[in-house]
Amino acid sequence: MMESVAKTIFRGQVETLIQKGYASASGMTDRSFRKLLDGLCHHVESLKLKPCDYAEGRLPFVIVIKSELLPTAAAMPLVVRSGKAGHVAMQPVKPDDFAPIAGVVISEGMAYLLVDVDRGRETLNVRPEDALKIVRKKRRSPLTIDEGIAIITQHPDFLQKNNCFSLLASRRADQRVPAIWIDGAKRPKLGWCWDRNPHTWLGAASCKQRLGA
């Protein structure tokens, strides 16, 4: 029997991660890494979602690998957009200083599916603290650092110069908000902005749900 389109997309994402070195960098064999993700595959058959649309900024689903398995500092350089590798520039803080905010429940296990992703076009030039209210009013969830990296690992061109995105679900005890954008050297950059500063090119990414194995 021919495999469904959804399963084909899922398998393609798994292979992308392996080709980028996620298995070896996590201390796993390709076979054990595939087995880790196999438990997520059954979810994609039941998802009634629109196809990937870079222009509108929507994705049906993305596999998320937690930073507990592959640290952010190792995962971000594996992102490649237009031949440029991603990097982390969050001084004086570190990605590990951020944690999920109250009300954001992350699936158990080392990997899960992020479902119905929106890049946040409606929240361009909106202060992050106000964008969070908009996202929640729509009964959607803001994204974490792990989730932002997962998106651009699979879809580097989803990161658009005129619509990069904040990751409002990862915070620390101050006004810093993580975000991913294209820096002056045209590299994907994980940095941070202030929660009361709007940017015309920065929206608030969100998802509809998270599904674990």
Short mmCIF file of C-alpha atoms in Angstrom, two decimals:
data_model
loop_
_atom_site.label_atom_id
_atom_site.label_comp_id
_atom_site.label_asym_id
_atom_site.label_seq_id
_atom_site.Cartn_x
_atom_site.Cartn_y
_atom_site.Cartn_z
CA MET A 1 0.00 0.00 0.00
CA MET A 2 1.32 3.45 -0.90
CA GLU A 3 2.38 5.58 2.06
CA SER A 4 0.27 8.69 2.76
CA VAL A 5 1.56 12.18 1.97
CA ALA A 6 1.65 13.01 5.69
CA LYS A 7 3.80 9.98 6.47
CA THR A 8 6.09 10.74 3.56
CA ILE A 9 6.62 14.25 4.94
CA PHE A 10 7.27 12.81 8.39
CA ARG A 11 9.82 10.32 7.07
CA GLY A 12 11.48 13.12 5.13
CA GLN A 13 11.89 15.16 8.30
CA VAL A 14 13.44 12.19 10.10
CA GLU A 15 15.94 11.71 7.27
CA THR A 16 16.77 15.43 7.27
CA LEU A 17 17.68 15.22 10.95
CA ILE A 18 19.84 12.17 10.38
CA GLN A 19 21.58 13.73 7.37
CA LYS A 20 22.35 16.80 9.45
CA GLY A 21 24.01 14.61 12.07
CA TYR A 22 21.41 14.70 14.84
CA ALA A 23 21.78 11.00 15.63
CA SER A 24 25.56 10.99 15.93
CA ALA A 25 25.64 14.34 17.74
CA SER A 26 23.16 12.89 20.27
CA GLY A 27 25.31 9.80 20.80
CA MET A 28 22.84 7.54 19.01
CA THR A 29 22.96 5.28 15.98
CA ASP A 30 20.78 6.17 13.00
CA ARG A 31 18.64 3.13 13.80
CA SER A 32 18.06 4.06 17.44
CA PHE A 33 17.32 7.66 16.44
CA ARG A 34 14.69 6.51 13.95
CA LYS A 35 13.18 4.27 16.63
CA LEU A 36 12.98 7.24 19.00
CA LEU A 37 10.87 9.13 16.46
CA ASP A 38 8.77 6.22 15.18
CA GLY A 39 6.31 6.65 18.04
CA LEU A 40 5.29 10.03 16.65
CA CYS A 41 4.45 8.85 13.15
CA HIS A 42 0.94 7.59 13.91
CA HIS A 43 -0.18 11.13 14.84
CA VAL A 44 0.27 12.56 11.35
CA GLU A 45 -2.47 10.41 9.80
CA SER A 46 -5.17 12.03 11.93
CA LEU A 47 -4.08 15.63 11.40
CA LYS A 48 -6.42 17.65 9.18
CA LEU A 49 -4.11 20.46 8.19
CA LYS A 50 -3.38 22.67 5.23
CA PRO A 51 -0.12 22.11 3.32
CA CYS A 52 3.10 24.00 3.91
CA ASP A 53 2.82 27.65 2.80
CA TYR A 54 5.93 29.83 3.18
CA ALA A 55 4.17 32.92 1.85
CA GLU A 56 1.41 32.75 4.46
CA GLY A 57 3.81 31.45 7.09
CA ARG A 58 2.08 28.14 7.90
CA LEU A 59 3.41 24.61 8.40
CA PRO A 60 1.36 21.47 9.10
CA PHE A 61 3.79 19.88 11.59
CA VAL A 62 7.44 19.75 12.57
CA ILE A 63 9.44 17.22 14.59
CA VAL A 64 10.97 18.87 17.66
CA ILE A 65 14.12 17.46 19.26
CA LYS A 66 14.57 18.70 22.82
CA SER A 67 17.76 20.45 23.87
CA GLU A 68 18.15 17.80 26.59
CA LEU A 69 19.04 15.42 23.77
CA LEU A 70 20.94 17.85 21.53
CA PRO A 71 21.95 21.15 23.19
CA THR A 72 20.96 24.40 21.51
CA ALA A 73 24.60 25.35 20.94
CA ALA A 74 25.03 22.17 18.87
CA ALA A 75 21.66 22.29 17.09
CA MET A 76 21.70 25.89 15.85
CA PRO A 77 24.86 25.49 13.69
CA LEU A 78 23.13 22.59 11.91
CA VAL A 79 20.60 25.07 10.53
CA VAL A 80 21.68 26.16 7.05
CA ARG A 81 19.88 28.88 5.09
CA SER A 82 21.20 30.00 1.69
CA GLY A 83 24.53 28.37 2.48
CA LYS A 84 24.90 30.17 5.83
CA ALA A 85 25.01 28.21 9.09
CA GLY A 86 22.99 29.35 12.09
CA HIS A 87 24.55 30.61 15.30
CA VAL A 88 23.69 31.59 18.86
CA ALA A 89 24.36 35.14 20.06
CA MET A 90 22.50 35.69 23.33
CA GLN A 91 25.17 37.33 25.48
CA PRO A 92 25.17 37.95 28.39
CA VAL A 93 22.66 35.11 28.81
CA LYS A 94 22.57 31.54 27.48
CA PRO A 95 19.77 29.43 25.93
CA ASP A 96 19.74 27.24 29.03
CA ASP A 97 18.77 30.27 31.12
CA PHE A 98 15.32 30.22 29.51
CA ALA A 99 12.46 27.91 30.48
CA PRO A 100 8.84 27.39 29.31
CA ILE A 101 6.38 29.92 30.67
CA ALA A 102 3.35 29.00 32.78
CA GLY A 103 0.55 27.47 30.74
CA VAL A 104 2.85 25.97 28.10
CA VAL A 105 2.95 22.20 28.53
CA ILE A 106 5.77 20.45 26.69
CA SER A 107 5.24 16.81 25.70
CA GLU A 108 7.21 14.16 27.55
CA GLY A 109 10.10 12.32 25.93
CA MET A 110 13.02 13.65 23.93
CA ALA A 111 10.99 14.39 20.78
CA TYR A 112 7.44 15.45 19.88
CA LEU A 113 5.37 16.98 17.08
CA LEU A 114 4.65 20.68 16.85
CA VAL A 115 1.30 20.98 15.05
CA ASP A 116 -0.16 23.78 12.90
CA VAL A 117 2.65 26.32 13.02
CA ASP A 118 2.08 30.02 12.30
CA ARG A 119 5.03 32.38 11.72
CA GLY A 120 3.18 35.32 13.26
CA ARG A 121 2.46 37.72 10.40
CA GLU A 122 -0.46 39.24 12.32
CA THR A 123 1.86 40.22 15.17
CA LEU A 124 4.54 42.01 13.14
CA ASN A 125 5.47 45.31 14.79
CA VAL A 126 3.59 44.33 17.95
CA ARG A 127 5.35 44.37 21.31
CA PRO A 128 6.07 40.78 22.42
CA GLU A 129 4.12 41.24 25.67
CA ASP A 130 1.07 42.31 23.63
CA ALA A 131 1.64 39.62 20.98
CA LEU A 132 1.40 36.95 23.69
CA LYS A 133 -2.11 38.16 24.54
CA ILE A 134 -3.10 37.96 20.86
CA VAL A 135 -1.73 34.41 20.52
CA ARG A 136 -3.55 33.21 23.63
CA LYS A 137 -6.80 34.87 22.60
CA LYS A 138 -6.69 32.72 19.47
CA ARG A 139 -6.25 29.65 21.73
CA ARG A 140 -2.84 28.99 20.32
CA SER A 141 0.47 28.51 22.08
CA PRO A 142 3.66 30.56 21.75
CA LEU A 143 6.82 28.64 20.87
CA THR A 144 9.99 27.72 22.73
CA ILE A 145 13.62 27.98 21.64
CA ASP A 146 13.70 24.25 20.84
CA GLU A 147 10.65 24.64 18.63
CA GLY A 148 12.00 27.64 16.74
CA ILE A 149 15.18 25.75 15.91
CA ALA A 150 13.16 22.70 14.86
CA ILE A 151 11.20 24.80 12.36
CA ILE A 152 14.16 26.36 10.59
CA THR A 153 16.13 23.11 10.66
CA GLN A 154 13.46 21.55 8.46
CA HIS A 155 12.35 24.73 6.67
CA PRO A 156 15.22 27.28 6.61
CA ASP A 157 13.43 29.49 4.07
CA PHE A 158 10.47 29.73 6.43
CA LEU A 159 12.64 32.38 8.09
CA GLN A 160 11.89 35.45 6.00
CA LYS A 161 13.69 38.79 6.16
CA ASN A 162 10.38 40.63 6.54
CA ASN A 163 8.91 38.05 8.96
CA CYS A 164 11.31 36.54 11.43
CA PHE A 165 9.86 35.44 14.76
CA SER A 166 9.95 35.67 18.53
CA LEU A 167 9.77 32.59 20.77
CA LEU A 168 7.50 33.85 23.52
CA ALA A 169 7.19 30.54 25.39
CA SER A 170 10.84 30.59 26.52
CA ARG A 171 11.51 33.23 29.20
CA ARG A 172 13.64 34.02 32.20
CA ALA A 173 13.12 36.41 35.10
CA ASP A 174 13.59 39.58 33.04
CA GLN A 175 12.31 41.28 29.89
CA ARG A 176 14.43 39.31 27.40
CA VAL A 177 12.49 37.41 24.73
CA PRO A 178 14.32 34.86 22.51
CA ALA A 179 13.94 35.35 18.79
CA ILE A 180 15.34 33.98 15.54
CA TRP A 181 16.18 36.33 12.70
CA ILE A 182 18.57 36.88 9.78
CA ASP A 183 21.60 38.88 10.88
CA GLY A 184 23.71 41.35 8.93
CA ALA A 185 25.83 38.52 7.54
CA LYS A 186 22.63 36.81 6.34
CA ARG A 187 23.01 34.02 8.89
CA PRO A 188 20.13 32.57 10.93
CA LYS A 189 20.66 33.96 14.42
CA LEU A 190 19.21 32.96 17.78
CA GLY A 191 19.29 36.06 19.93
CA TRP A 192 16.91 38.03 22.10
CA CYS A 193 14.91 41.26 22.09
CA TRP A 194 13.12 43.22 24.81
CA ASP A 195 9.48 42.35 25.47
CA ARG A 196 8.37 45.97 25.14
CA ASN A 197 10.17 46.74 21.88
CA PRO A 198 8.21 46.15 18.63
CA HIS A 199 9.98 45.39 15.34
CA THR A 200 8.42 45.69 11.90
CA TRP A 201 10.10 42.42 10.81
CA LEU A 202 9.48 40.37 13.97
CA GLY A 203 6.27 38.48 14.67
CA ALA A 204 5.33 35.95 17.36
CA ALA A 205 5.34 32.35 16.14
CA SER A 206 2.72 29.97 17.53
CA CYS A 207 1.27 26.48 17.23
CA LYS A 208 -2.08 24.83 17.75
CA GLN A 209 -0.88 21.82 19.75
CA ARG A 210 1.98 19.49 20.72
CA LEU A 211 1.81 15.73 20.40
CA GLY A 212 4.16 13.30 22.12
CA ALA A 213 4.85 9.64 21.44
#
